[in-house]
């Protein structure tokens, strides 16, 4: 399988090179040249498979040119064996035909573990084979950083530099990153917001001269295709658990960078019956404003109780725009260049095509807290603020009550105790046993100005072979 850029000018690459490259040389994102498609009969035959085996069925077509089947199966077994629930992604029922899929049973208590624990193993495999070293540079709004560090910290061929917005992630999220010890792990707190961090990462991938030609950058953000690929699987898992593919499903997805919900869009294109995808956002609602009114316009980024979604520039939205424009890379490039200068819209027929599948909602902090409280009082089930936004958006946007609605539960509530307290509940979510001493561990991180040259200089000085 070959991979092409959403901006149409970079060369097509195989899986290994896409894994290591991250951002395409023309500034675009890589997508498969063509997608595998599964028949209903084939999907039906996967009922009852363990999660790792289902993951193999769904993902192997994307990597088969690069990784032997037995090696890939071993990676998947190792990846998902460390999750704390045998089902890996268990479903919890909230109401009639309403469910939460718990995607926070991995080692860092967030859905990012599904992709990043695998990504670390993929990088180790490919870099060992090539005898190559890379510098991982990533930006996080809270959860990607800890999952990336956990997934990659044992990799012998990488140095890890994770940028997070200073004082704009929860304390648990920060400590999960900054208390992991290792000479190859570097946490950078940028005096800015997530979009500033993400911009620095993209700019650095576009010009890697600060590394002196001695190594290259590798991506752990969802610009890396491997991240999206791994997230497709749990849509199939949820559907199969609730009667799919013989009935359609609806999903509500808390999203800031559009990667998790784009995986659902791909699952549908690969043959899974999905009738609705709900984009659930907070006050940073650029995706909602586009999907509800065909206007893509950046506003000032606001700090909310759901910090992992405090994002205004949604990188993976480019991948959907590429499809909506008939895979015309030049059209996507022009559109995004114009979007950097002011508001843009797409042709009405393209927007209406997107609306056949997608709905959206923006949920403010008060409504988020109300939802946390209401669901707990109804079910004694505690939602984190991001999942609460997903549940509220699902209820506001639901098209058909006969279709199961599944909200993706993206993080453990213990990561956001301030939001739980603000909801008025007296219950205090507890960290699991393996993190019980988190607040006693020593932290290590460096605070830098919102300046790409300063960040690049720090990386150039501190990677191990510098």
Short mmCIF file of C-alpha atoms in Angstrom, two decimals:
data_model
loop_
_atom_site.label_atom_id
_atom_site.label_comp_id
_atom_site.label_asym_id
_atom_site.label_seq_id
_atom_site.Cartn_x
_atom_site.Cartn_y
_atom_site.Cartn_z
CA UNK A 1 0.00 0.00 0.00
CA UNK A 2 1.23 3.48 -0.90
CA UNK A 3 0.49 6.71 0.93
CA UNK A 4 -0.06 10.12 -0.66
CA UNK A 5 -0.06 13.70 0.66
CA UNK A 6 -3.22 15.74 1.11
CA UNK A 7 -1.49 18.59 -0.74
CA UNK A 8 -0.55 16.54 -3.76
CA UNK A 9 3.10 17.54 -4.21
CA UNK A 10 5.10 15.17 -1.97
CA UNK A 11 6.18 11.75 -3.27
CA UNK A 12 4.10 8.69 -2.43
CA UNK A 13 5.68 6.57 0.31
CA UNK A 14 5.42 3.09 1.79
CA UNK A 15 4.34 2.46 5.38
CA UNK A 16 7.83 2.49 6.94
CA UNK A 17 8.67 5.90 5.50
CA UNK A 18 5.26 7.33 6.41
CA UNK A 19 5.72 6.08 9.97
CA UNK A 20 9.04 7.91 10.30
CA UNK A 21 8.21 10.99 8.23
CA UNK A 22 4.97 12.17 9.88
CA UNK A 23 4.31 15.40 7.98
CA UNK A 24 4.75 15.29 4.19
CA UNK A 25 7.45 17.46 2.62
CA UNK A 26 4.78 19.68 1.01
CA UNK A 27 3.21 20.37 4.42
CA UNK A 28 0.36 17.91 3.88
CA UNK A 29 -0.67 14.80 5.79
CA UNK A 30 -0.32 11.27 4.50
CA UNK A 31 -3.37 9.13 3.70
CA UNK A 32 -3.62 5.73 2.01
CA UNK A 33 -3.81 5.82 -1.77
CA UNK A 34 -6.78 3.45 -1.41
CA UNK A 35 -8.59 1.94 1.55
CA UNK A 36 -9.25 -1.75 2.21
CA UNK A 37 -12.96 -2.58 2.10
CA UNK A 38 -14.57 -5.38 4.10
CA UNK A 39 -17.87 -7.05 3.24
CA UNK A 40 -20.62 -7.38 5.84
CA UNK A 41 -20.02 -11.12 5.78
CA UNK A 42 -16.34 -10.68 6.59
CA UNK A 43 -17.04 -8.17 9.38
CA UNK A 44 -19.70 -10.50 10.79
CA UNK A 45 -17.12 -13.31 10.95
CA UNK A 46 -15.06 -11.21 13.39
CA UNK A 47 -17.65 -11.37 16.18
CA UNK A 48 -16.14 -12.63 19.42
CA UNK A 49 -12.52 -12.06 18.43
CA UNK A 50 -10.15 -10.82 21.15
CA UNK A 51 -9.30 -7.16 20.67
CA UNK A 52 -5.74 -7.79 19.47
CA UNK A 53 -6.93 -10.24 16.82
CA UNK A 54 -9.63 -7.82 15.62
CA UNK A 55 -6.94 -5.14 15.44
CA UNK A 56 -4.89 -7.44 13.23
CA UNK A 57 -7.83 -8.01 10.86
CA UNK A 58 -8.56 -4.29 10.52
CA UNK A 59 -5.00 -2.93 10.35
CA UNK A 60 -2.85 -5.50 8.61
CA UNK A 61 -3.74 -4.32 5.07
CA UNK A 62 -2.12 -0.99 5.95
CA UNK A 63 1.23 -2.52 6.95
CA UNK A 64 1.48 -5.83 5.08
CA UNK A 65 4.13 -4.54 2.65
CA UNK A 66 6.41 -3.64 5.57
CA UNK A 67 5.82 -6.06 8.46
CA UNK A 68 5.39 -9.86 8.38
CA UNK A 69 2.06 -11.06 9.78
CA UNK A 70 3.54 -12.91 12.78
CA UNK A 71 5.62 -9.90 13.82
CA UNK A 72 2.61 -7.59 13.62
CA UNK A 73 0.45 -9.99 15.62
CA UNK A 74 3.11 -10.11 18.32
CA UNK A 75 3.20 -6.30 18.51
CA UNK A 76 -0.58 -6.15 18.88
CA UNK A 77 -0.63 -8.84 21.58
CA UNK A 78 2.01 -6.94 23.55
CA UNK A 79 0.28 -3.59 23.05
CA UNK A 80 -3.14 -4.56 24.35
CA UNK A 81 -2.04 -7.04 27.02
CA UNK A 82 -1.08 -4.11 29.29
CA UNK A 83 -4.63 -2.67 29.34
CA UNK A 84 -6.44 -3.07 32.65
CA UNK A 85 -9.64 -4.64 31.29
CA UNK A 86 -9.87 -7.95 29.46
CA UNK A 87 -12.22 -6.43 26.89
CA UNK A 88 -9.63 -3.64 26.30
CA UNK A 89 -12.42 -1.23 25.26
CA UNK A 90 -15.47 -2.18 27.40
CA UNK A 91 -18.93 -0.70 26.86
CA UNK A 92 -20.98 0.79 29.69
CA UNK A 93 -24.70 1.41 29.22
CA UNK A 94 -26.11 4.78 30.34
CA UNK A 95 -29.66 4.49 29.02
CA UNK A 96 -31.74 2.74 26.37
CA UNK A 97 -29.51 2.39 23.33
CA UNK A 98 -26.99 4.83 24.86
CA UNK A 99 -23.45 3.69 25.67
CA UNK A 100 -20.01 4.88 26.66
CA UNK A 101 -17.03 2.99 25.28
CA UNK A 102 -14.25 3.18 27.86
CA UNK A 103 -11.06 3.95 25.98
CA UNK A 104 -9.09 4.86 29.10
CA UNK A 105 -8.05 1.40 30.30
CA UNK A 106 -4.49 1.74 29.00
CA UNK A 107 -1.41 2.63 31.07
CA UNK A 108 -1.88 6.43 30.86
CA UNK A 109 -5.68 6.44 31.25
CA UNK A 110 -6.56 7.99 27.89
CA UNK A 111 -7.67 6.84 24.45
CA UNK A 112 -4.27 7.87 23.06
CA UNK A 113 -2.86 4.62 24.49
CA UNK A 114 -4.58 2.59 21.77
CA UNK A 115 -2.36 4.15 19.13
CA UNK A 116 0.72 5.31 21.00
CA UNK A 117 1.52 2.04 22.79
CA UNK A 118 1.50 0.46 19.33
CA UNK A 119 3.40 3.34 17.74
CA UNK A 120 6.31 2.85 20.14
CA UNK A 121 6.57 -0.81 19.13
CA UNK A 122 6.30 0.03 15.42
CA UNK A 123 9.09 2.60 15.74
CA UNK A 124 11.31 0.19 17.66
CA UNK A 125 10.77 -2.49 15.00
CA UNK A 126 11.49 -0.27 12.00
CA UNK A 127 14.40 1.65 13.55
CA UNK A 128 16.07 -1.56 14.71
CA UNK A 129 15.73 -2.99 11.22
CA UNK A 130 17.22 0.16 9.68
CA UNK A 131 19.78 0.77 12.45
CA UNK A 132 18.50 4.36 12.49
CA UNK A 133 18.03 7.00 15.19
CA UNK A 134 15.22 9.59 15.29
CA UNK A 135 14.15 12.49 17.47
CA UNK A 136 10.47 12.38 18.40
CA UNK A 137 8.98 15.87 18.58
CA UNK A 138 5.36 16.15 19.61
CA UNK A 139 2.82 18.63 20.93
CA UNK A 140 0.19 17.74 23.48
CA UNK A 141 -2.93 19.36 24.83
CA UNK A 142 -2.73 16.93 27.73
CA UNK A 143 -2.97 13.22 26.91
CA UNK A 144 -0.81 12.59 23.85
CA UNK A 145 2.38 13.47 25.74
CA UNK A 146 2.09 10.92 28.52
CA UNK A 147 0.92 8.18 26.16
CA UNK A 148 3.78 8.90 23.75
CA UNK A 149 6.36 8.88 26.54
CA UNK A 150 4.99 5.64 27.96
CA UNK A 151 4.84 4.03 24.54
CA UNK A 152 8.31 5.13 23.40
CA UNK A 153 10.45 5.50 26.54
CA UNK A 154 12.03 2.05 26.19
CA UNK A 155 12.89 2.56 22.52
CA UNK A 156 16.65 2.45 22.15
CA UNK A 157 16.73 4.48 18.94
CA UNK A 158 14.76 7.59 19.95
CA UNK A 159 14.98 10.78 21.95
CA UNK A 160 11.61 12.22 22.96
CA UNK A 161 10.77 15.93 23.19
CA UNK A 162 7.16 16.72 24.12
CA UNK A 163 5.82 20.29 24.09
CA UNK A 164 2.85 21.17 26.30
CA UNK A 165 1.23 24.58 26.97
CA UNK A 166 2.58 25.85 30.30
CA UNK A 167 -0.11 25.83 33.03
CA UNK A 168 -2.82 24.80 30.54
CA UNK A 169 -3.01 21.06 31.20
CA UNK A 170 -4.37 19.42 34.34
CA UNK A 171 -1.91 18.62 37.12
CA UNK A 172 -2.42 14.89 36.66
CA UNK A 173 -1.80 15.20 32.92
CA UNK A 174 1.40 17.20 33.53
CA UNK A 175 2.74 14.87 36.20
CA UNK A 176 2.09 11.81 34.02
CA UNK A 177 4.57 13.30 31.55
CA UNK A 178 7.09 14.97 33.80
CA UNK A 179 7.63 12.20 36.35
CA UNK A 180 8.80 9.57 33.86
CA UNK A 181 12.56 9.24 34.26
CA UNK A 182 14.91 8.63 31.36
CA UNK A 183 17.88 10.32 29.70
CA UNK A 184 16.02 10.29 26.38
CA UNK A 185 12.85 11.98 27.73
CA UNK A 186 12.47 15.77 27.66
CA UNK A 187 9.33 17.71 28.57
CA UNK A 188 9.07 21.33 27.41
CA UNK A 189 6.44 23.67 28.87
CA UNK A 190 5.83 26.41 26.28
CA UNK A 191 4.55 29.79 27.44
CA UNK A 192 1.64 29.66 25.00
CA UNK A 193 -1.31 27.47 24.02
CA UNK A 194 -1.57 24.12 22.26
CA UNK A 195 -1.88 25.70 18.82
CA UNK A 196 1.47 27.43 19.44
CA UNK A 197 3.03 24.06 20.34
CA UNK A 198 1.50 22.36 17.30
CA UNK A 199 2.67 25.18 15.02
CA UNK A 200 6.25 24.76 16.28
CA UNK A 201 6.14 21.03 15.59
CA UNK A 202 4.86 21.54 12.03
CA UNK A 203 7.40 24.29 11.37
CA UNK A 204 10.22 22.08 12.66
CA UNK A 205 9.17 19.16 10.47
CA UNK A 206 9.17 21.52 7.49
CA UNK A 207 12.76 22.62 8.15
CA UNK A 208 14.93 20.21 10.13
CA UNK A 209 18.21 22.01 9.56
CA UNK A 210 18.51 22.73 13.30
CA UNK A 211 19.39 19.03 13.75
CA UNK A 212 22.51 19.48 11.61
CA UNK A 213 21.69 16.56 9.33
CA UNK A 214 22.66 14.07 12.04
CA UNK A 215 19.16 12.67 12.65
CA UNK A 216 15.54 13.28 11.63
CA UNK A 217 12.28 14.10 13.36
CA UNK A 218 9.53 11.53 13.84
CA UNK A 219 5.93 12.40 14.73
CA UNK A 220 3.76 11.07 17.53
CA UNK A 221 0.92 13.53 17.03
CA UNK A 222 -2.08 12.40 15.04
CA UNK A 223 -0.47 13.86 11.92
CA UNK A 224 1.27 10.44 11.95
CA UNK A 225 -0.88 8.04 9.94
CA UNK A 226 -0.16 5.15 12.35
CA UNK A 227 -2.12 7.01 15.04
CA UNK A 228 -5.25 7.19 12.88
CA UNK A 229 -4.88 3.60 11.72
CA UNK A 230 -4.94 2.20 15.26
CA UNK A 231 -8.02 4.21 16.23
CA UNK A 232 -10.17 2.72 13.46
CA UNK A 233 -10.27 -0.61 15.29
CA UNK A 234 -12.46 0.31 18.26
CA UNK A 235 -15.28 1.47 16.00
CA UNK A 236 -15.45 -2.09 14.67
CA UNK A 237 -15.19 -3.44 18.23
CA UNK A 238 -18.14 -1.35 19.47
CA UNK A 239 -20.30 -2.22 16.49
CA UNK A 240 -19.66 -5.96 16.75
CA UNK A 241 -20.49 -5.91 20.46
CA UNK A 242 -23.90 -4.31 19.84
CA UNK A 243 -25.21 -6.29 16.87
CA UNK A 244 -23.19 -4.88 14.02
CA UNK A 245 -22.72 -5.09 11.15
CA UNK A 246 -26.37 -6.16 10.83
CA UNK A 247 -27.46 -2.85 12.35
CA UNK A 248 -26.01 0.60 11.94
CA UNK A 249 -24.34 2.54 14.78
CA UNK A 250 -23.97 6.21 15.72
CA UNK A 251 -20.92 7.61 17.51
CA UNK A 252 -20.31 10.79 19.44
CA UNK A 253 -16.64 11.71 19.60
CA UNK A 254 -15.05 14.36 21.85
CA UNK A 255 -12.48 15.85 19.51
CA UNK A 256 -10.13 18.77 19.15
CA UNK A 257 -7.65 17.73 16.46
CA UNK A 258 -10.22 15.66 14.47
CA UNK A 259 -8.08 12.50 14.46
CA UNK A 260 -10.33 10.26 16.55
CA UNK A 261 -13.49 11.06 14.61
CA UNK A 262 -11.66 10.85 11.27
CA UNK A 263 -10.88 7.24 12.23
CA UNK A 264 -14.65 6.66 12.51
CA UNK A 265 -15.15 8.19 9.07
CA UNK A 266 -12.56 5.75 7.70
CA UNK A 267 -14.25 2.81 9.45
CA UNK A 268 -17.43 3.67 7.56
CA UNK A 269 -15.55 3.91 4.26
CA UNK A 270 -14.02 0.50 4.98
CA UNK A 271 -17.49 -1.08 5.16
CA UNK A 272 -18.72 -0.64 8.76
CA UNK A 273 -22.35 0.54 8.86
CA UNK A 274 -22.28 3.94 10.64
CA UNK A 275 -25.24 6.26 10.21
CA UNK A 276 -24.04 9.29 12.20
CA UNK A 277 -20.84 10.78 13.58
CA UNK A 278 -21.22 13.61 16.11
CA UNK A 279 -18.35 16.06 16.46
CA UNK A 280 -18.39 17.02 20.16
CA UNK A 281 -16.43 20.17 21.02
CA UNK A 282 -16.08 22.71 23.82
CA UNK A 283 -16.04 26.52 23.49
CA UNK A 284 -13.16 26.18 21.03
CA UNK A 285 -15.74 25.32 18.45
CA UNK A 286 -14.21 25.86 15.00
CA UNK A 287 -15.29 22.37 13.87
CA UNK A 288 -18.85 22.90 15.10
CA UNK A 289 -19.09 26.27 13.37
CA UNK A 290 -17.93 24.72 10.13
CA UNK A 291 -20.17 21.67 10.30
CA UNK A 292 -23.27 23.62 11.34
CA UNK A 293 -22.79 26.66 9.13
CA UNK A 294 -20.06 26.00 6.53
CA UNK A 295 -17.75 28.67 7.95
CA UNK A 296 -14.18 27.78 8.92
CA UNK A 297 -12.82 30.69 10.96
CA UNK A 298 -10.25 30.78 13.73
CA UNK A 299 -11.21 32.56 16.96
CA UNK A 300 -9.16 33.28 20.06
CA UNK A 301 -8.34 30.04 21.88
CA UNK A 302 -10.00 29.75 25.30
CA UNK A 303 -8.92 27.74 28.35
CA UNK A 304 -11.66 25.32 29.49
CA UNK A 305 -12.36 22.45 31.88
CA UNK A 306 -11.69 20.09 28.96
CA UNK A 307 -8.11 21.11 28.10
CA UNK A 308 -7.38 18.24 25.72
CA UNK A 309 -9.86 19.88 23.33
CA UNK A 310 -8.51 23.42 23.68
CA UNK A 311 -7.44 23.43 20.04
CA UNK A 312 -8.39 25.82 17.26
CA UNK A 313 -6.30 24.49 14.36
CA UNK A 314 -7.54 20.91 13.86
CA UNK A 315 -4.78 19.26 11.86
CA UNK A 316 -6.62 16.12 10.81
CA UNK A 317 -9.53 18.10 9.40
CA UNK A 318 -7.28 18.49 6.36
CA UNK A 319 -7.64 14.77 5.71
CA UNK A 320 -11.43 15.09 5.49
CA UNK A 321 -11.16 18.21 3.30
CA UNK A 322 -8.96 16.17 0.95
CA UNK A 323 -11.77 13.66 0.45
CA UNK A 324 -14.47 16.34 0.23
CA UNK A 325 -12.49 17.94 -2.60
CA UNK A 326 -12.18 14.73 -4.60
CA UNK A 327 -8.60 14.20 -3.38
CA UNK A 328 -7.48 17.37 -5.14
CA UNK A 329 -4.34 18.35 -3.23
CA UNK A 330 -3.96 21.72 -4.95
CA UNK A 331 -7.50 22.72 -3.94
CA UNK A 332 -6.83 21.74 -0.31
CA UNK A 333 -3.57 23.68 -0.25
CA UNK A 334 -5.27 26.82 -1.57
CA UNK A 335 -8.17 26.49 0.87
CA UNK A 336 -5.88 26.14 3.90
CA UNK A 337 -3.66 29.03 2.78
CA UNK A 338 -6.79 31.19 2.60
CA UNK A 339 -7.99 29.89 5.99
CA UNK A 340 -4.78 31.18 7.58
CA UNK A 341 -5.77 34.70 6.47
CA UNK A 342 -9.47 34.70 7.37
CA UNK A 343 -12.79 32.80 7.24
CA UNK A 344 -13.39 30.34 4.41
CA UNK A 345 -16.25 28.14 3.20
CA UNK A 346 -16.38 25.24 0.78
CA UNK A 347 -18.83 24.70 -2.08
CA UNK A 348 -22.31 24.08 -0.74
CA UNK A 349 -22.64 20.63 -2.33
CA UNK A 350 -19.40 19.48 -0.69
CA UNK A 351 -20.56 20.77 2.71
CA UNK A 352 -23.96 19.07 2.32
CA UNK A 353 -22.21 15.83 1.46
CA UNK A 354 -20.32 16.02 4.77
CA UNK A 355 -23.55 16.76 6.64
CA UNK A 356 -25.06 13.46 5.49
CA UNK A 357 -22.81 11.74 8.04
CA UNK A 358 -21.61 14.44 10.45
CA UNK A 359 -23.44 16.48 13.07
CA UNK A 360 -21.81 18.68 15.70
CA UNK A 361 -22.31 20.49 18.98
CA UNK A 362 -20.32 22.85 21.20
CA UNK A 363 -20.73 22.43 24.96
CA UNK A 364 -19.68 25.09 27.47
CA UNK A 365 -18.14 24.45 30.90
CA UNK A 366 -21.40 24.88 32.83
CA UNK A 367 -23.23 22.35 30.66
CA UNK A 368 -20.24 20.01 30.92
CA UNK A 369 -20.46 20.13 34.72
CA UNK A 370 -24.24 19.71 34.62
CA UNK A 371 -23.80 16.57 32.49
CA UNK A 372 -21.18 15.09 34.83
CA UNK A 373 -23.53 15.65 37.77
CA UNK A 374 -26.68 14.40 36.00
CA UNK A 375 -25.11 11.19 34.73
CA UNK A 376 -23.62 10.43 38.14
CA UNK A 377 -26.93 11.03 39.91
CA UNK A 378 -28.76 8.84 37.38
CA UNK A 379 -26.25 5.98 37.14
CA UNK A 380 -23.50 6.48 39.73
CA UNK A 381 -21.16 6.61 36.75
CA UNK A 382 -18.49 9.29 36.66
CA UNK A 383 -17.57 10.99 33.40
CA UNK A 384 -14.47 13.03 32.73
CA UNK A 385 -15.23 16.46 31.19
CA UNK A 386 -14.35 15.43 27.63
CA UNK A 387 -16.59 12.37 27.72
CA UNK A 388 -19.34 14.48 29.32
CA UNK A 389 -19.19 16.79 26.30
CA UNK A 390 -19.52 13.72 24.08
CA UNK A 391 -22.58 12.50 26.00
CA UNK A 392 -24.25 15.92 25.91
CA UNK A 393 -23.56 16.35 22.19
CA UNK A 394 -24.91 12.84 21.52
CA UNK A 395 -28.16 13.67 23.30
CA UNK A 396 -28.51 17.02 21.55
CA UNK A 397 -27.76 15.74 18.05
CA UNK A 398 -29.20 12.24 18.00
CA UNK A 399 -31.11 11.53 14.80
CA UNK A 400 -32.69 8.14 15.54
CA UNK A 401 -33.30 6.69 19.02
CA UNK A 402 -33.52 3.19 17.52
CA UNK A 403 -29.86 3.35 16.49
CA UNK A 404 -27.34 2.64 19.28
CA UNK A 405 -25.47 5.82 20.21
CA UNK A 406 -21.94 5.22 21.48
CA UNK A 407 -19.92 8.02 23.05
CA UNK A 408 -16.19 7.47 23.05
CA UNK A 409 -15.00 7.75 26.65
CA UNK A 410 -11.67 9.42 26.06
CA UNK A 411 -10.11 9.80 29.54
CA UNK A 412 -10.33 8.58 33.13
CA UNK A 413 -12.15 11.07 35.41
CA UNK A 414 -9.26 11.00 37.92
CA UNK A 415 -7.23 13.04 35.43
CA UNK A 416 -9.60 15.99 35.91
CA UNK A 417 -10.52 16.32 39.60
CA UNK A 418 -11.13 20.08 39.29
CA UNK A 419 -13.91 19.53 36.77
CA UNK A 420 -15.49 16.85 38.96
CA UNK A 421 -15.39 19.20 41.97
CA UNK A 422 -16.85 22.05 39.93
CA UNK A 423 -19.79 19.83 38.96
CA UNK A 424 -20.84 19.90 42.63
CA UNK A 425 -20.23 16.22 43.35
CA UNK A 426 -18.56 15.25 46.60
CA UNK A 427 -17.13 12.07 45.08
CA UNK A 428 -13.37 12.21 44.41
CA UNK A 429 -12.13 10.04 41.55
CA UNK A 430 -9.20 7.86 42.55
CA UNK A 431 -6.15 7.15 40.44
CA UNK A 432 -5.61 3.43 39.82
CA UNK A 433 -3.03 1.54 41.86
CA UNK A 434 -0.16 1.92 39.39
CA UNK A 435 -0.48 5.72 39.68
CA UNK A 436 -1.35 6.02 43.37
CA UNK A 437 1.97 7.72 44.18
CA UNK A 438 1.90 10.11 41.21
CA UNK A 439 1.92 13.27 43.36
CA UNK A 440 4.99 12.05 45.27
CA UNK A 441 7.16 11.45 42.19
CA UNK A 442 9.87 13.90 41.16
CA UNK A 443 9.02 16.12 38.19
CA UNK A 444 11.41 17.17 35.40
CA UNK A 445 10.51 19.74 32.77
CA UNK A 446 11.87 22.92 31.18
CA UNK A 447 9.83 26.10 30.72
CA UNK A 448 10.63 27.93 27.46
CA UNK A 449 9.29 31.04 25.76
CA UNK A 450 6.83 30.79 22.90
CA UNK A 451 9.68 30.93 20.39
CA UNK A 452 10.42 28.23 17.85
CA UNK A 453 14.14 29.05 17.63
CA UNK A 454 14.51 28.64 21.40
CA UNK A 455 12.70 25.30 21.33
CA UNK A 456 14.72 24.05 18.37
CA UNK A 457 17.94 25.15 20.07
CA UNK A 458 17.00 23.17 23.18
CA UNK A 459 16.33 20.05 21.12
CA UNK A 460 19.54 20.43 19.11
CA UNK A 461 21.54 20.69 22.35
CA UNK A 462 19.91 17.85 24.31
CA UNK A 463 19.37 14.88 22.00
CA UNK A 464 21.86 12.23 23.03
CA UNK A 465 24.17 12.30 20.01
CA UNK A 466 24.24 16.10 19.70
#
